[in-house]
CSV table of C-alpha atoms in Angstrom, one decimal:
chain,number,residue,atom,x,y,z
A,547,UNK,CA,100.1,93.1,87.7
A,548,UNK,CA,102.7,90.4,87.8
A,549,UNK,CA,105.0,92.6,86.0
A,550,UNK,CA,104.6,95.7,88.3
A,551,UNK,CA,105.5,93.6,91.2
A,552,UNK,CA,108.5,92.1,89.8
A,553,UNK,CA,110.0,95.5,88.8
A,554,UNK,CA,108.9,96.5,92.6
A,555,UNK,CA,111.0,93.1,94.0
A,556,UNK,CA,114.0,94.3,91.8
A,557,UNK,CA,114.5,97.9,92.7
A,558,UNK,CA,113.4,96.6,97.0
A,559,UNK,CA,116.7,94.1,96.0
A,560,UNK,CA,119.1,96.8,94.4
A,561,UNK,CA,117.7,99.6,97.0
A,562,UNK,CA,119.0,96.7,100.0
A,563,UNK,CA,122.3,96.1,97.9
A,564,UNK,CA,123.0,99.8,97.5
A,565,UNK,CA,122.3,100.3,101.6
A,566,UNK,CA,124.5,97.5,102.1
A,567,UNK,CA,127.5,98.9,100.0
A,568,UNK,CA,127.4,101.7,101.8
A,569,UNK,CA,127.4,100.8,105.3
A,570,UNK,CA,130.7,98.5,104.4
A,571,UNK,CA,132.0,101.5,102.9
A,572,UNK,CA,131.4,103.9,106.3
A,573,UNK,CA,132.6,100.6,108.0
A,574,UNK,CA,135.7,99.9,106.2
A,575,UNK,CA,136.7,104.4,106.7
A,576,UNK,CA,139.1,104.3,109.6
A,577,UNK,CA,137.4,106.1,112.8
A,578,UNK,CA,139.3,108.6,114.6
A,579,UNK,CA,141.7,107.0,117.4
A,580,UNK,CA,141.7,108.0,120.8
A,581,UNK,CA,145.0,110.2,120.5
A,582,UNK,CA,143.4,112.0,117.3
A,583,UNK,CA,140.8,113.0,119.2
A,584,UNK,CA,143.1,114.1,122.2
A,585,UNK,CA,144.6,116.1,120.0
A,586,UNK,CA,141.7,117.6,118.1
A,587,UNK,CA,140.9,118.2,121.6
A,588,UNK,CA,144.1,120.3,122.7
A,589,UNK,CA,143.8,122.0,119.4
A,590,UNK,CA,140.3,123.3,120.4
A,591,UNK,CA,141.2,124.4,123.5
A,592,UNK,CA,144.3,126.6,122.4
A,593,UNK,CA,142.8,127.9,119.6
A,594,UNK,CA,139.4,128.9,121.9
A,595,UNK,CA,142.0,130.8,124.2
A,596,UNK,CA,144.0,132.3,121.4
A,597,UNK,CA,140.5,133.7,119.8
A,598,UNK,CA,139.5,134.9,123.7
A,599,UNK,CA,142.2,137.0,124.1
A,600,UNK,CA,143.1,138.3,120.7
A,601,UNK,CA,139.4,138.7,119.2
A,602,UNK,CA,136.6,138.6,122.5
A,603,UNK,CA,136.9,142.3,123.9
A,604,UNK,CA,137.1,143.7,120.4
A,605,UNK,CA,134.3,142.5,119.3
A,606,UNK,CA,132.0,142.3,122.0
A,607,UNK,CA,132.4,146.1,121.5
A,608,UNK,CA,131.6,146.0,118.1
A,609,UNK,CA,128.5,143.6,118.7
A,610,UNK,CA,127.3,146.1,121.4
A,611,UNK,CA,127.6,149.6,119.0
A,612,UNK,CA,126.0,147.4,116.5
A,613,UNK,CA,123.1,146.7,118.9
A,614,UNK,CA,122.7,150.2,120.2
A,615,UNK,CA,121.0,150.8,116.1
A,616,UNK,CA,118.5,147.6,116.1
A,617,UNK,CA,115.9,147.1,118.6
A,618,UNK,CA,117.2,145.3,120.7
A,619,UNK,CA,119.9,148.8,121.7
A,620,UNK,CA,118.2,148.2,125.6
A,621,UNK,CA,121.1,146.0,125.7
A,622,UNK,CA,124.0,147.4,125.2
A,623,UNK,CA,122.7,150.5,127.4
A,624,UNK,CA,121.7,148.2,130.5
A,625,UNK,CA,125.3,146.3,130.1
A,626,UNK,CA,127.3,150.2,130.0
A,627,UNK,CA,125.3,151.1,133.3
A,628,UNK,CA,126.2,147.4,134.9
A,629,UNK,CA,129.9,148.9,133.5
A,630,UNK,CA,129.6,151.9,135.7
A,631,UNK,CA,128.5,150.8,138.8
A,632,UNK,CA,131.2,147.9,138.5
A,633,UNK,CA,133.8,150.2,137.2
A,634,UNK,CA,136.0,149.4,140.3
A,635,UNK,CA,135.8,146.0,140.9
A,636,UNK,CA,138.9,144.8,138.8
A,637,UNK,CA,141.2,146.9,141.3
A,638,UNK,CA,139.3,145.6,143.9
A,639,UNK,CA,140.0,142.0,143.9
A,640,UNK,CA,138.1,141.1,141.1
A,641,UNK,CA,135.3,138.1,140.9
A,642,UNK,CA,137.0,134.8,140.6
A,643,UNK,CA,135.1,132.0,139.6
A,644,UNK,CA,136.6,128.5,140.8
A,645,UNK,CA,134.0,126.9,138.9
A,646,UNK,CA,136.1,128.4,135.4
A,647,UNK,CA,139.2,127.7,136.7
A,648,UNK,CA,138.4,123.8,136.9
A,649,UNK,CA,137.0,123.8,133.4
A,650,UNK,CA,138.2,120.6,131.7
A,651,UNK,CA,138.9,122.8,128.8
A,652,UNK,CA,142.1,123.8,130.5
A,653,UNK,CA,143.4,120.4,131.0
A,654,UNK,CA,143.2,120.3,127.1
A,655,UNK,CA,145.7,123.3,127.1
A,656,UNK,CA,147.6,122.4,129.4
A,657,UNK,CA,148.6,118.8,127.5
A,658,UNK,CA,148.8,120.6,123.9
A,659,UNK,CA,152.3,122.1,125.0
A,660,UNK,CA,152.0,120.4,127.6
A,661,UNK,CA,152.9,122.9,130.6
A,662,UNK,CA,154.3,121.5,134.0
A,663,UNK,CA,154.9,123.2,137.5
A,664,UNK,CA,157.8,122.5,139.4
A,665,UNK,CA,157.9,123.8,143.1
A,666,UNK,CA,161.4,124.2,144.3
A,667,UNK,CA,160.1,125.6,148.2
A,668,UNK,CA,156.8,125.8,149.9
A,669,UNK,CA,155.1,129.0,150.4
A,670,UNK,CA,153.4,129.4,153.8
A,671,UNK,CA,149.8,130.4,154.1
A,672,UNK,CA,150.3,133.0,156.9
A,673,UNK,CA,152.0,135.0,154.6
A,674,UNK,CA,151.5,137.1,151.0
A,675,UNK,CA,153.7,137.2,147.9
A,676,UNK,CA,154.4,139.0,145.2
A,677,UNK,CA,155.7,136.6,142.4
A,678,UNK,CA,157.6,137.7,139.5
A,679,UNK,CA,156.9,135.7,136.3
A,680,UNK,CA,159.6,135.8,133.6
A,681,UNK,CA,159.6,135.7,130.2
A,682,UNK,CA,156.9,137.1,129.1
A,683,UNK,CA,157.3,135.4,125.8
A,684,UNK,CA,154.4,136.6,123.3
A,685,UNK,CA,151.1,135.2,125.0
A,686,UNK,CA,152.6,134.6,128.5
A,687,UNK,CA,151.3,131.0,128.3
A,688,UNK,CA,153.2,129.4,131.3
A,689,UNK,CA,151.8,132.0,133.5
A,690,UNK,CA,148.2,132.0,132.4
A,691,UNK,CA,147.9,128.0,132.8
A,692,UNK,CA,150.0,127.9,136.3
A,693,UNK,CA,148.3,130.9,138.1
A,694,UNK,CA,144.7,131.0,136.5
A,695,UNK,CA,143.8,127.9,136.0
A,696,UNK,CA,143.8,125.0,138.2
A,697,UNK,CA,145.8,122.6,135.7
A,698,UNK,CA,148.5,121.8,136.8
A,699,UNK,CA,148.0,121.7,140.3
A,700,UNK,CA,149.3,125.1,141.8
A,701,UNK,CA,146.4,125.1,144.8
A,702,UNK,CA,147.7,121.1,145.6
A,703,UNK,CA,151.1,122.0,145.3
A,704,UNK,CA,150.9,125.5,147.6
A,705,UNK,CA,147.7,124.4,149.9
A,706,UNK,CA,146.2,127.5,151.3
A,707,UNK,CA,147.7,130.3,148.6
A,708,UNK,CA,145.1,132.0,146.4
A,709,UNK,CA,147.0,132.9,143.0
A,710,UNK,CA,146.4,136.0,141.1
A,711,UNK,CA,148.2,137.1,137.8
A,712,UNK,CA,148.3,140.8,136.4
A,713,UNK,CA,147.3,142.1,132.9
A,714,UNK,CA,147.1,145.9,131.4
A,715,UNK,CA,144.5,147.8,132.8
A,716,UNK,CA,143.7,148.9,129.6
A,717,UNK,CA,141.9,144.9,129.4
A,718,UNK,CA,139.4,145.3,132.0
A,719,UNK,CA,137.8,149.0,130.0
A,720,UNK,CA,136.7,146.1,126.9
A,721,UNK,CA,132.9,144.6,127.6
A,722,UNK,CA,132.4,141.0,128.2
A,723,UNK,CA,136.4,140.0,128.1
A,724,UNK,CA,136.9,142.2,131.9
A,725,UNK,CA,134.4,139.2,132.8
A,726,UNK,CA,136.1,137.0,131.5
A,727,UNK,CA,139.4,137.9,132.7
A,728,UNK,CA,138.0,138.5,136.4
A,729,UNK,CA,136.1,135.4,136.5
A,730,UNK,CA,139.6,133.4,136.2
A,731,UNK,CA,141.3,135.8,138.6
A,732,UNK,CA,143.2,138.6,136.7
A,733,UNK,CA,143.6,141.8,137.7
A,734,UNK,CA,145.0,145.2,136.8
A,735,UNK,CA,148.8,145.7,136.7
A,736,UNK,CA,148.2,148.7,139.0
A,737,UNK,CA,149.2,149.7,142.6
A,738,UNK,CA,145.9,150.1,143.6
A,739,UNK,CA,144.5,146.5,142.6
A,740,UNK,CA,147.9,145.2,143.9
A,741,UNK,CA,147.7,146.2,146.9
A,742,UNK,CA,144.5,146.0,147.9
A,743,UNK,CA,145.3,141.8,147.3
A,744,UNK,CA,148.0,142.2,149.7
A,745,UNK,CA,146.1,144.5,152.2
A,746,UNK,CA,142.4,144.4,152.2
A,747,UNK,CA,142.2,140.4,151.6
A,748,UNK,CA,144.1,138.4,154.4
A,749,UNK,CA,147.2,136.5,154.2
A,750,UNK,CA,148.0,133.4,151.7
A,751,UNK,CA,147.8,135.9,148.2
A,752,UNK,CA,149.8,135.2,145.9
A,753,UNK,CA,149.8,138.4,142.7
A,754,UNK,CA,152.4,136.9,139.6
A,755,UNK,CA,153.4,139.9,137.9
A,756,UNK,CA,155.0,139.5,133.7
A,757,UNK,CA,157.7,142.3,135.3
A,758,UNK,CA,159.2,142.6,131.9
A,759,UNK,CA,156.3,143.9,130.6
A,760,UNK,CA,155.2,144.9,127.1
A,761,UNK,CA,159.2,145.5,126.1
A,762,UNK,CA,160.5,142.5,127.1
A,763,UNK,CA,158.2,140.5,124.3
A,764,UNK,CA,160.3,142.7,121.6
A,765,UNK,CA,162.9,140.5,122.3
A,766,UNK,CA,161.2,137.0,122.1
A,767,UNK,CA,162.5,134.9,120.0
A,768,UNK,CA,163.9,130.6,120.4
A,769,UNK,CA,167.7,130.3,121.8
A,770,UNK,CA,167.5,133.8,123.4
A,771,UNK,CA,166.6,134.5,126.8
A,772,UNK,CA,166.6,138.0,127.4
A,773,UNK,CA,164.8,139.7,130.7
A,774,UNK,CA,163.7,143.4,131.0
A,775,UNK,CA,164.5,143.9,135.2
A,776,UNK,CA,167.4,146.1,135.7
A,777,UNK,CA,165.0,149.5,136.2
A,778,UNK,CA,162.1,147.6,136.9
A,779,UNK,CA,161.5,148.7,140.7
A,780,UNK,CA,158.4,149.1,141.8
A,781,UNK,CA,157.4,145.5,142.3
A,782,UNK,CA,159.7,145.4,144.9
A,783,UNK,CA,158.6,149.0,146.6
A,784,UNK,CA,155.1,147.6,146.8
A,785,UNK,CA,156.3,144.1,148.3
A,786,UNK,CA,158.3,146.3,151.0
A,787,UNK,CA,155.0,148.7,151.5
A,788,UNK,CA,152.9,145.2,152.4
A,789,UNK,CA,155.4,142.9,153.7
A,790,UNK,CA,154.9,140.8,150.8
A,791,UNK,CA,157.9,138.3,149.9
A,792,UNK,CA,159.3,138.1,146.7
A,793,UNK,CA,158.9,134.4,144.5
A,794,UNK,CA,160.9,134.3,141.3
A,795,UNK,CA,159.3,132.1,138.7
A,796,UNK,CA,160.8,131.0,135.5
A,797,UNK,CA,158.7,129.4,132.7
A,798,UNK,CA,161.4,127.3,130.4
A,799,UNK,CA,160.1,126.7,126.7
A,800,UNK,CA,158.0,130.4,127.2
A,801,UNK,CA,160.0,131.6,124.7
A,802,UNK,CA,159.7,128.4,121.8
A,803,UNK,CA,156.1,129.0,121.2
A,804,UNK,CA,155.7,131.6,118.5
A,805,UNK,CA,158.3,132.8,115.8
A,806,UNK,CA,159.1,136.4,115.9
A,807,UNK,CA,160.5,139.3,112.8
A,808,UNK,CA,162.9,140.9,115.7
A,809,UNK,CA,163.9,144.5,114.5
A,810,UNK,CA,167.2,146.0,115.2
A,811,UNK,CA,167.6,148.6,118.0
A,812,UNK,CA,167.6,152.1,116.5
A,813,UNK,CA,166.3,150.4,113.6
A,814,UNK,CA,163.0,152.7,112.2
A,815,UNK,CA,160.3,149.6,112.8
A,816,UNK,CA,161.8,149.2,116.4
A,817,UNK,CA,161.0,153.0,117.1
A,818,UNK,CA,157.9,152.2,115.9
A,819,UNK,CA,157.5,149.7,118.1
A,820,UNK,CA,158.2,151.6,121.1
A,821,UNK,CA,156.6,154.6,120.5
A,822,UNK,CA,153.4,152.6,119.9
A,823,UNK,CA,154.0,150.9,123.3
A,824,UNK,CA,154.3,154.0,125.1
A,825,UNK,CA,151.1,155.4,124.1
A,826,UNK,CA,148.9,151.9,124.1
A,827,UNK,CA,151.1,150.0,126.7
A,828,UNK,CA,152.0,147.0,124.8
A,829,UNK,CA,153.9,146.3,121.4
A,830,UNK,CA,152.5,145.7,118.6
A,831,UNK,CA,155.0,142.0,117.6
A,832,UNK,CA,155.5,140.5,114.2
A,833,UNK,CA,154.8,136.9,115.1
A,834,UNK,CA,153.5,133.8,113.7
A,835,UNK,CA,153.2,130.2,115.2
A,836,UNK,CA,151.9,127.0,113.6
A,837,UNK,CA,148.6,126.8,111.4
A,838,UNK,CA,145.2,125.4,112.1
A,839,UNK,CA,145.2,122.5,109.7
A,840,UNK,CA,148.6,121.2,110.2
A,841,UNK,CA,151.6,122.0,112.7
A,842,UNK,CA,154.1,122.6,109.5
A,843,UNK,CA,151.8,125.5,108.4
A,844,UNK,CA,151.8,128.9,109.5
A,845,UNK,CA,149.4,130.5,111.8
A,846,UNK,CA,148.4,132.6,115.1
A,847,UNK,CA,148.6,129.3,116.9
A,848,UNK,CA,151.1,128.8,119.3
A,849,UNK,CA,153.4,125.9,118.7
A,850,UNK,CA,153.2,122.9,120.8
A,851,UNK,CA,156.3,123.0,123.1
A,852,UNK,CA,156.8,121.9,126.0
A,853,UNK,CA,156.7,124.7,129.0
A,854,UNK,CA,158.2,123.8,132.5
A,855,UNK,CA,157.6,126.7,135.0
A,856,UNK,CA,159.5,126.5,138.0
A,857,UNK,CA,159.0,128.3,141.4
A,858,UNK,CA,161.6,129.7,143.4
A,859,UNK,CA,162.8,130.1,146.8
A,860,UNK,CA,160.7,133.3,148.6
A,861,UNK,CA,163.0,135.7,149.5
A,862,UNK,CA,161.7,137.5,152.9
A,863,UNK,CA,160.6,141.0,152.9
A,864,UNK,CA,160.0,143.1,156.0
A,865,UNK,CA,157.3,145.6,155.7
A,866,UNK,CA,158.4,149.7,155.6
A,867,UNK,CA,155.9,152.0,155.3
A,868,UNK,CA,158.5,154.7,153.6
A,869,UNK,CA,161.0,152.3,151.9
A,870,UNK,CA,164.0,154.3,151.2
A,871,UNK,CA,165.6,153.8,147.2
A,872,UNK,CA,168.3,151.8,149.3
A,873,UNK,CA,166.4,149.3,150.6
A,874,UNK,CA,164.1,149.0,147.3
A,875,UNK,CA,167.7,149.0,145.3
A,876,UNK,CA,169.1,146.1,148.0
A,877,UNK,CA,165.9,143.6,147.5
A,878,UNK,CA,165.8,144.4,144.4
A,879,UNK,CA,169.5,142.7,144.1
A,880,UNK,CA,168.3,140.1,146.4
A,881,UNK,CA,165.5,139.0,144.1
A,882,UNK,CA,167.7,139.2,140.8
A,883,UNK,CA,170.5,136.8,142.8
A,884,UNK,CA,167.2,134.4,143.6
A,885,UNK,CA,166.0,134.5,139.7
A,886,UNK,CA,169.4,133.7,138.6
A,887,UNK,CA,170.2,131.3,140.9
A,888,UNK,CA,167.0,129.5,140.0
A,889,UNK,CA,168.1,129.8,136.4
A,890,UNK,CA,171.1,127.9,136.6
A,891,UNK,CA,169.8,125.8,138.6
A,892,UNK,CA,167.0,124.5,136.1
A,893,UNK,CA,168.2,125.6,132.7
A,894,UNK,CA,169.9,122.4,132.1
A,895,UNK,CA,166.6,120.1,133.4
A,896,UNK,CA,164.8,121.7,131.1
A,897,UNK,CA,166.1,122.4,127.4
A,898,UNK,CA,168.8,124.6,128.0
A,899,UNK,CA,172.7,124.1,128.0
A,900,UNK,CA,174.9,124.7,130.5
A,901,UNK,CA,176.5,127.6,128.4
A,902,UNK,CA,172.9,129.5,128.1
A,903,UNK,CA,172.7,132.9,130.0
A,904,UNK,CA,169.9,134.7,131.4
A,905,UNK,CA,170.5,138.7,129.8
A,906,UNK,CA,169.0,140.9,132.3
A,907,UNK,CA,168.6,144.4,130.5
């Protein structure tokens, strides 16, 4: 009996020893500091956006044509008839959710690049506004954190304006991403959900519009800053229609974020490239941007840059039922003299040279 106790007593002692090497072990392992987790943090956040846009209408599609075959297929047919009798409500204002818009989540995002606004005038609330938001970039990043979510201050900084910023229309047909793009305040890039922002829901609107569009991201790429605006009218037809003035915007550091394969013009991938767009309204880009596991690897991540959008002088617009092509072709000048001015006037605040041109194609 005395020997069964013993052996008890020494495996108790080596069972405490081993316990105790490994707590100083776990003790001695370094713990995350508060900037790691910051960044883990940030890294979370873009990565959560990234997969939102890129992956969320796709296969919430999937997931619902998959459910259709199990028993659970009541589903997916209750959430096609909620589709039809809400088919509308994208062009008509939407369903904003200022509860999303706060999310911390975004504040995360918004320090990963991190993306400032910078208000050169103020913006009065008795008034609407179409603002034009250049570049595009790849992911139009700088417009997404200014004008959807409530960051980086846009609703302190313009008190009484309501910002909305346009997407393809094409968006709002996928399930479960059109909620999600309502719910932070997109909308159609259509005439119809335009104006019925600058018509049907008071004053103090303001509707940022990527005018470049789908082509303008074909020309994307670091050092080059090249805008898609010469042709593109009807922004400012729509602003004369609704008395809605004109805002230039200009997000510095848009174009930084991703690396893009830029094809030659009359090349046979860039004829690809447009052909594609024309039939599916955007352009299918060779990009890539920094890896999940480390900033020197490659990825679908967008690199952390630093983005400084900066908001123009409104240029007034009386409202003409029946604008005439001269009037649309003279504000059209007026707004292009705005953007550039603005251009100059920043570039050099904000990572450009003073030799650095704006291209406007």
């Amino acid at each position: 009996m005395k020997t069964i106790i013993a052996a008890c007593s020494q495996n108790l002692s080596g069972s405490r020893a081993s316990i105790q090497t490994a707590l100083r072990t776990l003790l001695a392992v370094p713990w995350p500091s508060q900037r790691d987790v910051r960044s883990a943090l940030q890294l979370l956040a873009v990565l959560q956006w990234v997969l939102s846009f890129l992956l969320l209408g796709t296969a919430s599609l999937l997931l619902l044509i998959y459910l259709l075959f199990t028993s659970l297929w009541l589903v997916p047919v209750l959430y096609l008839a909620w589709i039809i009798f809400d088919w509308d409500t994208p062009e008509k204002g939407g369903r904003r959710l200022p509860c999303l818009r706060r999310w911390t989540v975004w504040k995360h995002f918004r320090d990963y690049f991190p993306v400032k606004l910078v208000k050169t005038h103020d913006l009065s609330p008795s008034h609407n506004y179409i603002i034009g938001s250049h570049p595009l970039g790849i992911l139009c990043v700088g417009a997404f954190c200014n004008f959807i979510t409530g960051s980086t201050g846009f609703e302190e900084q313009f008190p009484g304006i309501r910002s909305f910023l346009t997407t393809l229309a094409g968006n709002f047909r996928l399930p479960v991403f059109r909620e999600y793009l309502m719910s932070g305040g997109l909308c159609p890039v259509t005439r119809r959900a335009i104006g019925y922002l600058l018509s049907q829901k008071g004053t103090g609107n303001a509707v940022a519009i990527v005018i470049g569009g789908a082509a303008e991201s074909l020309s994307c790429r670091p050092g080059v800053t090249t805008l898609i605006l010469k042709n593109r009218k009807g922004f400012v037809r729509m602003a004369l229609r609704h008395g809605a003035f004109l805002v230039p915007s200009f997000s510095f550091g848009e174009n930084d974020l991703f690396r893009q394969v830029v094809f030659e013009e009359g090349s046979w991938m860039r004829s690809i490239q447009r052909r594609f767009q024309k039939m599916m309204g955007f352009a299918p880009c060779l990009f890539y941007g920094r890896g999940l596991t480390s900033g020197r690897s490659r990825g679908f991540l967008p690199y952390s840059r630093p983005i400084t959008t900066v908001v123009g002088e409104p240029v007034a617009v009386p409202k003409v039922e029946n604008p005439s092509q001269e009037l649309v072709d003279r504000y059209h000048e007026l707004y292009i003299r705005a953007l550039l001015k603005l251009f100059n006037e920043n570039k050099t605040k904000y990572g450009l040279s003073e030799s650095d041109e704006l291209h406007i194609l």
